[in-house]
Coordinates of C-alpha atoms in Angstrom, one line a residue:
X1 CA 0.0 0.0 0.0
X2 CA 2.8 2.4 0.9
X3 CA 4.3 1.9 -2.5
X4 CA 1.4 3.8 -4.1
X5 CA 2.1 7.0 -2.1
X6 CA 3.3 9.8 -4.3
X7 CA 5.3 12.9 -3.3
X8 CA 3.8 16.4 -3.6
X9 CA 4.2 18.2 -6.9
X10 CA 6.4 21.3 -6.8
X11 CA 3.3 23.5 -7.1
X12 CA 1.5 21.8 -4.2
X13 CA 4.7 21.8 -2.1
X14 CA 5.1 25.5 -2.8
X15 CA 1.5 26.2 -1.8
X16 CA 2.0 24.4 1.5
X17 CA 5.4 25.8 2.4
X18 CA 5.3 29.3 0.9
X19 CA 1.7 30.5 1.4
X20 CA 2.5 34.0 0.3
X21 CA 4.1 32.8 -3.0
X22 CA 1.4 32.3 -5.6
X23 CA 2.2 31.2 -9.2
X24 CA 2.4 34.8 -10.4
X25 CA 4.9 35.8 -7.7
X26 CA 6.9 32.7 -8.3
X27 CA 7.2 33.4 -12.0
X28 CA 8.5 37.0 -11.3
X29 CA 10.8 35.9 -8.5
X30 CA 14.6 36.4 -8.6
X31 CA 16.5 33.4 -10.1
X32 CA 18.4 33.0 -6.8
X33 CA 15.1 32.6 -4.9
X34 CA 13.8 30.1 -7.5
X35 CA 17.1 28.1 -7.1
X36 CA 16.7 28.2 -3.3
X37 CA 13.1 26.9 -3.5
X38 CA 14.1 24.1 -5.9
X39 CA 16.9 23.0 -3.6
X40 CA 14.5 22.9 -0.7
X41 CA 12.1 20.9 -2.8
X42 CA 14.8 18.5 -3.9
X43 CA 15.7 18.1 -0.2
X44 CA 12.1 17.3 0.5
X45 CA 12.1 14.7 -2.3
X46 CA 15.3 13.0 -1.0
X47 CA 13.8 12.9 2.5
X48 CA 10.5 11.5 1.2
X49 CA 12.3 8.8 -0.8
X50 CA 14.4 7.9 2.3
X51 CA 11.3 7.7 4.6
X52 CA 9.4 5.6 2.0
X53 CA 12.3 3.3 1.6
X54 CA 12.6 2.9 5.4
X55 CA 8.9 2.2 5.7
X56 CA 9.0 -0.4 2.9
X57 CA 11.9 -2.2 4.5
X58 CA 10.0 -2.4 7.8
X59 CA 7.0 -4.0 6.2

């Protein structure tokens, strides 16, 4: 069952973690800020994969 769980999309992750940052603001954001947000999202994905892997091993 846990194998069917999917990570959040970038847009959904952005909505949840940066409530002030709508799509329009994101598109106008400074490239350094966009890079920072994408690094944070990649960290989220790595952590998500690690936790799913751990949960699968336990079951």
